[in-house]
Short mmCIF file of C-alpha atoms and ligand atoms in Angstrom, two decimals:
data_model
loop_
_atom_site.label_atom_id
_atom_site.label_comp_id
_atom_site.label_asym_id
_atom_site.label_seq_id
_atom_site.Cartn_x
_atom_site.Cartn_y
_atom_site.Cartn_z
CA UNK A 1 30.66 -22.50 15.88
CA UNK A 2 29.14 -20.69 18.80
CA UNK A 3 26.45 -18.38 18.53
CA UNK A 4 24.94 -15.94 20.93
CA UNK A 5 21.61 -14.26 20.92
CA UNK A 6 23.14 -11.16 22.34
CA UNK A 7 22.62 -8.22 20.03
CA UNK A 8 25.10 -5.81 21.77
CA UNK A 9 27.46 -8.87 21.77
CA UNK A 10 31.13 -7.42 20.80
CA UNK A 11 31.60 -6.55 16.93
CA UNK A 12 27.64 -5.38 16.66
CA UNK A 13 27.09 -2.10 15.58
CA UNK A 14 24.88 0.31 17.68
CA UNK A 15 23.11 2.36 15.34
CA UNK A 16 20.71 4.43 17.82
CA UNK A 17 21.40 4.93 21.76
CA UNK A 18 18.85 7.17 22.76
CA UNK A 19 16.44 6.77 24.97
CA UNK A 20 12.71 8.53 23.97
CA UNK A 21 10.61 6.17 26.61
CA UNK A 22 10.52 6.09 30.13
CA UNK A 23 14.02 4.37 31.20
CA UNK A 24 13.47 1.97 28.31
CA UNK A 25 16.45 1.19 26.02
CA UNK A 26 15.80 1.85 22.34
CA UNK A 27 18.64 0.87 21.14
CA UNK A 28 18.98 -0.19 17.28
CA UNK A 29 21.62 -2.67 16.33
CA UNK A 30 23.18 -4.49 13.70
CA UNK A 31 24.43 -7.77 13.39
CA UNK A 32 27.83 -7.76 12.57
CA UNK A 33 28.32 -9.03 8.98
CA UNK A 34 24.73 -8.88 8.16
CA UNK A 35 22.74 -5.90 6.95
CA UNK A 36 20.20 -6.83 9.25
CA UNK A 37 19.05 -4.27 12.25
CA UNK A 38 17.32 -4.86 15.40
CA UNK A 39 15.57 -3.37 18.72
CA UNK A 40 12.52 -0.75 18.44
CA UNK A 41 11.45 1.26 15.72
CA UNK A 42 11.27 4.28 17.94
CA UNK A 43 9.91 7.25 15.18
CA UNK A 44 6.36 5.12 15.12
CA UNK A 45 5.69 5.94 18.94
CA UNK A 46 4.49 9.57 18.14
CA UNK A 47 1.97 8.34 15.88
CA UNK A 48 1.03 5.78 17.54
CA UNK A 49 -0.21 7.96 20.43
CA UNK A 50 -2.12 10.21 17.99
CA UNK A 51 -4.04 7.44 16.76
CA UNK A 52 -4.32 6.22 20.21
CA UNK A 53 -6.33 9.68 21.37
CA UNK A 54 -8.71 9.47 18.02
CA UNK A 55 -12.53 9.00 18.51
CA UNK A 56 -15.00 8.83 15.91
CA UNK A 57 -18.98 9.13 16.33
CA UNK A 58 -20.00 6.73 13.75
CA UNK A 59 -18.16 3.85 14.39
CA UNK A 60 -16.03 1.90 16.58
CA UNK A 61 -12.53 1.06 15.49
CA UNK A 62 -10.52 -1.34 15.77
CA UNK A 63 -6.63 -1.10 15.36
CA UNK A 64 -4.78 -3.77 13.34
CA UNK A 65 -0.78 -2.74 14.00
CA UNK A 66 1.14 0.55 15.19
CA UNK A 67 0.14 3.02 12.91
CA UNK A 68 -1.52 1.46 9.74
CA UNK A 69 -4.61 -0.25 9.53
CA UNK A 70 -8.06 0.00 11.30
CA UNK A 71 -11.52 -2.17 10.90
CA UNK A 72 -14.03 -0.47 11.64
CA UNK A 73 -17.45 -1.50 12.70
CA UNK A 74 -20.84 -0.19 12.80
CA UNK A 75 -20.77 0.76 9.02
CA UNK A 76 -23.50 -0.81 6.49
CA UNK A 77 -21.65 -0.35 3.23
CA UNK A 78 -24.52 -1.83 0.92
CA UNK A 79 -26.64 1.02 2.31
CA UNK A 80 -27.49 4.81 0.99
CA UNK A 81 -24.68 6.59 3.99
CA UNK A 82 -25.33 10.08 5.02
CA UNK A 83 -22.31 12.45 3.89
CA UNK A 84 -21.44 12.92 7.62
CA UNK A 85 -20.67 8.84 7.85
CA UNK A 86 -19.10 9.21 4.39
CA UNK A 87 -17.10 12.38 5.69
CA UNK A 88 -15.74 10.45 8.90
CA UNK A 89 -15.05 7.80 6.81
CA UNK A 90 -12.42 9.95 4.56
CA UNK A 91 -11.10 11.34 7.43
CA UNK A 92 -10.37 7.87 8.99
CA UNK A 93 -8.85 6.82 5.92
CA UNK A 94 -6.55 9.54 6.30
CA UNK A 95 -4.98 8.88 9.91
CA UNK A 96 -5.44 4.80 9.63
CA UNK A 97 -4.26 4.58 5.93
CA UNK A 98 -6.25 1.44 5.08
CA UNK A 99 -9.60 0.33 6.46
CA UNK A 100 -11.29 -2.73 6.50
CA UNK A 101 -14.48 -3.51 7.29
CA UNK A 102 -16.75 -7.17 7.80
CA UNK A 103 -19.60 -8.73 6.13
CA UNK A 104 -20.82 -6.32 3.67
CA UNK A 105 -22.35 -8.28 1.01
CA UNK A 106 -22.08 -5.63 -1.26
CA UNK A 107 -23.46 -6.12 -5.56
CA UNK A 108 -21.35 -4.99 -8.26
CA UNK A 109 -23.51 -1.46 -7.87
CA UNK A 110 -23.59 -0.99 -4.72
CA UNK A 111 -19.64 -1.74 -4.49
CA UNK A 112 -19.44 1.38 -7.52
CA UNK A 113 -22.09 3.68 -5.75
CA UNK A 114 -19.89 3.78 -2.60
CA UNK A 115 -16.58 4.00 -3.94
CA UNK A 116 -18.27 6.87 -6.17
CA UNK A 117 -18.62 8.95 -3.12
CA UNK A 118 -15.24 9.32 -2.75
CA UNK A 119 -14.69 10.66 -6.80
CA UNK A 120 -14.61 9.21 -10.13
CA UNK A 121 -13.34 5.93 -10.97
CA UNK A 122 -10.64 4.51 -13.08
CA UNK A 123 -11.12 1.80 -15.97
CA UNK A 124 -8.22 -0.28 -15.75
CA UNK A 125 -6.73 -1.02 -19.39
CA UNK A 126 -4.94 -3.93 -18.52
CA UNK A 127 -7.09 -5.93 -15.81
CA UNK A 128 -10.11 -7.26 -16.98
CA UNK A 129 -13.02 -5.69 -14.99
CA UNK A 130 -16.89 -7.34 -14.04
CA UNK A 131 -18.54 -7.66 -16.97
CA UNK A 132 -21.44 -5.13 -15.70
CA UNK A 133 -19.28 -2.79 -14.41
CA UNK A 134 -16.16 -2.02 -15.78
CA UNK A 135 -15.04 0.61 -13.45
CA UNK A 136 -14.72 -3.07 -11.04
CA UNK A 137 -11.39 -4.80 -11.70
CA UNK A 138 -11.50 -8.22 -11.18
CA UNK A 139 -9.36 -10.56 -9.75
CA UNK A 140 -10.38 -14.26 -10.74
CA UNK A 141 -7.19 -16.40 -9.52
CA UNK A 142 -7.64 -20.31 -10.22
CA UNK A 143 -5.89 -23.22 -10.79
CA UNK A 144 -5.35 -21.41 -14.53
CA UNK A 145 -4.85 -17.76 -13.18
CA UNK A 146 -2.08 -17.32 -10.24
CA UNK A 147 -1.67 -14.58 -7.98
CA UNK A 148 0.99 -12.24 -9.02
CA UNK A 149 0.11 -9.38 -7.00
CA UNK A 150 3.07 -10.68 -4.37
CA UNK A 151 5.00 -8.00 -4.58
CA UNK A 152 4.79 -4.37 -2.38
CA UNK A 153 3.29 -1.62 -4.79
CA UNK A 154 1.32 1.36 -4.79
CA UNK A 155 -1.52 0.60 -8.02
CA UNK A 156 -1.00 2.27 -11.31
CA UNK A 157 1.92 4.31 -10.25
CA UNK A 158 2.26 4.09 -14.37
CA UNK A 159 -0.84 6.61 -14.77
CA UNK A 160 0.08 10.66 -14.82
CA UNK A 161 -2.37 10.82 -12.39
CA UNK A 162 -2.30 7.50 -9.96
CA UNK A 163 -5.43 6.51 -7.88
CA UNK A 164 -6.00 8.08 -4.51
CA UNK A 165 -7.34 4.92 -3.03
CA UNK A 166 -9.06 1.54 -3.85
CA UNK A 167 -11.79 -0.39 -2.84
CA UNK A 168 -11.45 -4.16 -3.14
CA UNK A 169 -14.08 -6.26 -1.67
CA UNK A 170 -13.72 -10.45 -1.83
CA UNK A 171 -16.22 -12.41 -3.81
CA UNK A 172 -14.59 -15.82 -2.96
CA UNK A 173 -11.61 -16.32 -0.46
CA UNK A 174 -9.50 -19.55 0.24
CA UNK A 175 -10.09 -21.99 2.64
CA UNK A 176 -6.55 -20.56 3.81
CA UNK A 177 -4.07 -17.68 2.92
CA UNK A 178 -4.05 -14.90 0.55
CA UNK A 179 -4.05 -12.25 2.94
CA UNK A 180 -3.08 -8.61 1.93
CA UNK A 181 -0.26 -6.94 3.53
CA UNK A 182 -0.25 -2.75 3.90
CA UNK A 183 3.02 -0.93 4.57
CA UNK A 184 2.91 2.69 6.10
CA UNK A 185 4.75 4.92 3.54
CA UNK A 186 5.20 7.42 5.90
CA UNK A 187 7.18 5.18 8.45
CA UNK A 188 9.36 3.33 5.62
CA UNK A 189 10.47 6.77 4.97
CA UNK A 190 11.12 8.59 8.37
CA UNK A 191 12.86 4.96 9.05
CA UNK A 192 15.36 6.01 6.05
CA UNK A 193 18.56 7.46 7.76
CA UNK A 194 19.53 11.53 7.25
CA UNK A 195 21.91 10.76 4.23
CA UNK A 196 19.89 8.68 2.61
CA UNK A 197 16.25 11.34 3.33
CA UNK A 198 18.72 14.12 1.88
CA UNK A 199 19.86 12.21 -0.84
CA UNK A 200 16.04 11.22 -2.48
CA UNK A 201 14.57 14.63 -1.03
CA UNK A 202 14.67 16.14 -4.69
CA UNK A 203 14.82 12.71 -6.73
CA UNK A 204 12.29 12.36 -9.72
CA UNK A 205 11.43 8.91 -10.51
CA UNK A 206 10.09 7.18 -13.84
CA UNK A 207 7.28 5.00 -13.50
CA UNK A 208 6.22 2.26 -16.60
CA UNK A 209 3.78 0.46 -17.19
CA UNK A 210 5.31 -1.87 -19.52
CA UNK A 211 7.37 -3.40 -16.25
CA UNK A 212 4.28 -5.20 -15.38
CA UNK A 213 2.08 -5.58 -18.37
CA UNK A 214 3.99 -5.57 -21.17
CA UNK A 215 2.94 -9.10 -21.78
CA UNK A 216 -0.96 -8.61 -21.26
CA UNK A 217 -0.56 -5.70 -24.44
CA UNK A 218 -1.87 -7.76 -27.41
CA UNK A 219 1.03 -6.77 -30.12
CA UNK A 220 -1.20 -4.71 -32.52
CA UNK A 221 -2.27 -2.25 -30.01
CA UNK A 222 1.58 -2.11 -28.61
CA UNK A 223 1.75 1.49 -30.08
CA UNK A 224 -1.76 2.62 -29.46
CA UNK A 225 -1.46 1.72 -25.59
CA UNK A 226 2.05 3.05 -25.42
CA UNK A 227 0.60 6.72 -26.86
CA UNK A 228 -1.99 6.33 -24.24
CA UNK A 229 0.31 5.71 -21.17
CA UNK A 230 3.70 7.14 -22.38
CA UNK A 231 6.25 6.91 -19.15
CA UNK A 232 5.66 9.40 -16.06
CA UNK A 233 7.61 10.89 -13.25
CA UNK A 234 6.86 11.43 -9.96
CA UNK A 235 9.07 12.40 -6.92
CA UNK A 236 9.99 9.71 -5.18
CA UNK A 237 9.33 11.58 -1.86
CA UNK A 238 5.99 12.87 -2.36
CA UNK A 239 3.53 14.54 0.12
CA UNK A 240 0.32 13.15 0.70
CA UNK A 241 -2.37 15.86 -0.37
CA UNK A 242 -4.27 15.88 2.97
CA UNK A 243 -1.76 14.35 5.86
CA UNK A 244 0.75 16.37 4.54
CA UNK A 245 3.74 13.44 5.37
CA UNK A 246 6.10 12.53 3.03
CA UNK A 247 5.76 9.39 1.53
CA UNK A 248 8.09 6.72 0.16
CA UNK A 249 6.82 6.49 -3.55
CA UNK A 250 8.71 4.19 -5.39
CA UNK A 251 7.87 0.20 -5.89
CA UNK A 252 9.33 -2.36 -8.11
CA UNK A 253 6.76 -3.20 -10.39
CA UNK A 254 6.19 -0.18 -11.89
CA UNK A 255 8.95 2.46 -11.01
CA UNK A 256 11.94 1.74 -13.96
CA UNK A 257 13.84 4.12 -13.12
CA UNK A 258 15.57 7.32 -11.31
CA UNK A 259 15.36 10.57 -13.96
CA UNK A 260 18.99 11.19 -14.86
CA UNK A 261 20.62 8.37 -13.42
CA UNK A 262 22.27 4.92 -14.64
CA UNK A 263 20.24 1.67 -14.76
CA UNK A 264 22.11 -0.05 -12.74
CA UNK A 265 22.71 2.85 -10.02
CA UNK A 266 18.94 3.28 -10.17
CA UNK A 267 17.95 -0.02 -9.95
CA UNK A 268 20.22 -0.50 -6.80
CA UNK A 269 18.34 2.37 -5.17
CA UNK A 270 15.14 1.78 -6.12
CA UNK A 271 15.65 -1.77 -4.53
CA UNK A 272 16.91 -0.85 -1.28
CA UNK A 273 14.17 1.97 -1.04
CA UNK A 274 11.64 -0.62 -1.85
CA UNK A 275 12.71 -2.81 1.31
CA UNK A 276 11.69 -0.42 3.74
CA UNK A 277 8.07 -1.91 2.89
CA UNK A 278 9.69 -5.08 4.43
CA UNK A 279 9.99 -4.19 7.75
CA UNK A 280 7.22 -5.97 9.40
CA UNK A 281 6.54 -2.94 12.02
CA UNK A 282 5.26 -0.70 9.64
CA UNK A 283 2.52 -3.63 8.17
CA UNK A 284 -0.72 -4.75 8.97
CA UNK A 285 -1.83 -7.80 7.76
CA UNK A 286 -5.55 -8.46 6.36
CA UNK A 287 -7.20 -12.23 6.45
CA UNK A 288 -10.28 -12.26 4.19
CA UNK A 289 -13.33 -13.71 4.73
CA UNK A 290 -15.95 -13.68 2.12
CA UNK A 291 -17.36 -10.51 1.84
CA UNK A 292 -14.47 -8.23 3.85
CA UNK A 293 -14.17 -4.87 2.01
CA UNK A 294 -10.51 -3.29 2.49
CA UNK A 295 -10.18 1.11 1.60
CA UNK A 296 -6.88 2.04 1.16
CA UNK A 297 -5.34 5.05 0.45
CA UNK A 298 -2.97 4.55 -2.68
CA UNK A 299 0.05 7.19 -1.47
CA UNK A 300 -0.11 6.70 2.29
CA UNK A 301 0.50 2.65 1.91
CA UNK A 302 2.01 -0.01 -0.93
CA UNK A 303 0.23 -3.51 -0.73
CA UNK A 304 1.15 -6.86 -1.30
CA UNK A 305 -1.82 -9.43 -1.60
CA UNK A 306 -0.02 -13.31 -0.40
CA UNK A 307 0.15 -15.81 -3.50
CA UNK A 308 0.06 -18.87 -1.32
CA UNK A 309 -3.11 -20.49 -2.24
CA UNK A 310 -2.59 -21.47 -5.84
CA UNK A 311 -4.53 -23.67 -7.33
CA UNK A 312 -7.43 -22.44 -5.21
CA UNK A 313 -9.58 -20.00 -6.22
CA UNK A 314 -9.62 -16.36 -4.61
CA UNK A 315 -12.16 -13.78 -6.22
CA UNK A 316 -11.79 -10.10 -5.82
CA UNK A 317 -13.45 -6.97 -6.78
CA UNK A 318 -11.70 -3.33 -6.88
CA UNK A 319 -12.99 -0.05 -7.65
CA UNK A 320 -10.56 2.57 -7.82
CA UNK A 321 -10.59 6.21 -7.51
CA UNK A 322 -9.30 8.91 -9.66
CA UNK A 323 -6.51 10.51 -8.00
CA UNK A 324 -4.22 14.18 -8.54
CA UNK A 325 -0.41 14.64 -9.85
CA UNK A 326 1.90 13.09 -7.03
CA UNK A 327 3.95 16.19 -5.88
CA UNK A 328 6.70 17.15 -2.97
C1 SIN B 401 -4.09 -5.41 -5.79
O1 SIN B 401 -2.86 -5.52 -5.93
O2 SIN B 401 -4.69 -4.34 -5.93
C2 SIN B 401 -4.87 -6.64 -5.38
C3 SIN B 401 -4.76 -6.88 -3.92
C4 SIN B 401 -5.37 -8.19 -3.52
O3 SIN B 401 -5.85 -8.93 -4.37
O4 SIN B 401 -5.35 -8.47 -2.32
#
């Protein structure tokens, strides 16, 4: 058998031959008999450059890929911040979708006070939470207790009104892995090509709960929970409420399926949808160290926290915000 590393080798298919950069090729191709593509993801140089031209006044930043994903550094999080910090803050959250930020040894309290400037908080009905403060979910993963958080998702998609953003800060952190991944929601959608963009522009999709946690329901409180969190729709193109970019807003742990279609047709979309998060150019990737704090902003990326420390022990803490109706 011969193989060649050639992508525009004969039978390929060239899928993009423009050329947006100065004399460079930007060609997109696909390996013939695969549904694999290759060559540059073109649509993220525009953002790239605004993010490239940002300044901020009270902190430095730090970029962690193309366009998602920013540490940033000069920020005491276990302290009182003026609104102005807390202001820039938001706004950074906006254009770098997730922030993370180092050695902020924050307490239970002081984790809820400064998520609490950014709007309520949730109480999670399924996770447990801290024991002092249950607006803190807590993730305790052991030798008992694995990690199955290894799959791309916005959180509680399930809820008529999901979070905004989270704020999960690590307690205890393997000696190595379980990292969290962040895909850009924006760029897994422009990446979509016309037909398919037209085809989910005006697409509703049904979100569930019971997907994930039907098993954590005790079964005398099946019906109780069920009244509580009946199944919800949201589009699965939504805009976010302050970027104003459409978003990809569909994941496989929670969305069950497409209002009006068939399972299976449904099921087949939602899947493919749900591997744009794949593509490793719209992701940042996150290794913990005890104490890290990650922000992210629950439309404008899905996560995907690495299960490949079991049986070690990984302790995190999230507080998450109260967010609006997803809408178009
Ligand atoms: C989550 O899915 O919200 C948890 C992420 C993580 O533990 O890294």
């Amino acid at each position: 058998m011969s193989v060649t590393n050639d992508p525009l080798a004969e039978g390929s298919d060239i899928l993009a031959d423009e050329d947006p950069g100065s004399g460079l090729r930007s060609r997109r191709v696909r390996f013939p008999g695969y549904d694999t593509q290759v060559g540059p993801l073109g649509h993220l140089a525009d953002e790239r450059r605004r993010l490239d031209a940002l300044e901020w006044q009270h902190f430095d930043v730090h970029r962690l890929a193309a366009t998602v994903g920013a540490e940033l550094r000069g920020v005491d999080l276990t302290a009182q911040l003026a609104d102005p910090v807390i202001e820039e803050i938001r706004g950074a959250l906006v254009d770098y979708k997730v922030l993370f930020f180092r050695e902020q040894p924050l307490t239970a309290e002081e984790h809820v006070r400064f998520a609490r400037r950014f709007g309520d908080l949730e109480v999670h009905p399924f996770i447990p939470s801290n024991t002092g403060q249950p607006e803190l979910v807590r993730f305790a993963k052991s030798a008992d207790v694995g990690g199955y958080e290894n799959g791309w998702h916005h959180d509680v998609t399930w809820r008529a009104e999901p979070s905004q953003g989270a704020i999960l800060h690590a307690i205890e952190v393997p000696r190595t892995g379980g990292d969290t991944l962040f895909a850009d929601a924006h760029a897994a959608w422009q990446g979509l090509d016309d037909e398919t963009k037209a085809t989910i522009a005006e697409l509703v999709a049904v979100h569930d709960y019971m997907q994930a946690f039907a098993n954590q329901v005790p079964p005398d409180k099946v019906d109780e929970t069920r009244a509580a969190y009946p199944p919800v729709e949201h589009p699965v193109v939504c805009r976010h409420p302050r970027s104003g970019k459409e978003l990809l807003y569909v994941n496989r742990f929670f969305t069950s399926h497409i209002a009006g279609w068939e399972l299976d047709e449904s099921r087949a979309l939602i899947d493919r949808l749900s591997r744009q998060f794949d593509q490793v150019e719209y992701q940042c990737r996150f290794q913990w160290e005890p104490h890290s704090v990650a922000f992210w902003d629950n439309r404008a990326v899905q996560h995907y926290a690495a299960s490949d420390y079991w049986p070690d022990t990984r302790v995190m803490e999230r507080a998450s915000i109260i967010g609006d109706r997803p809408a178009r």
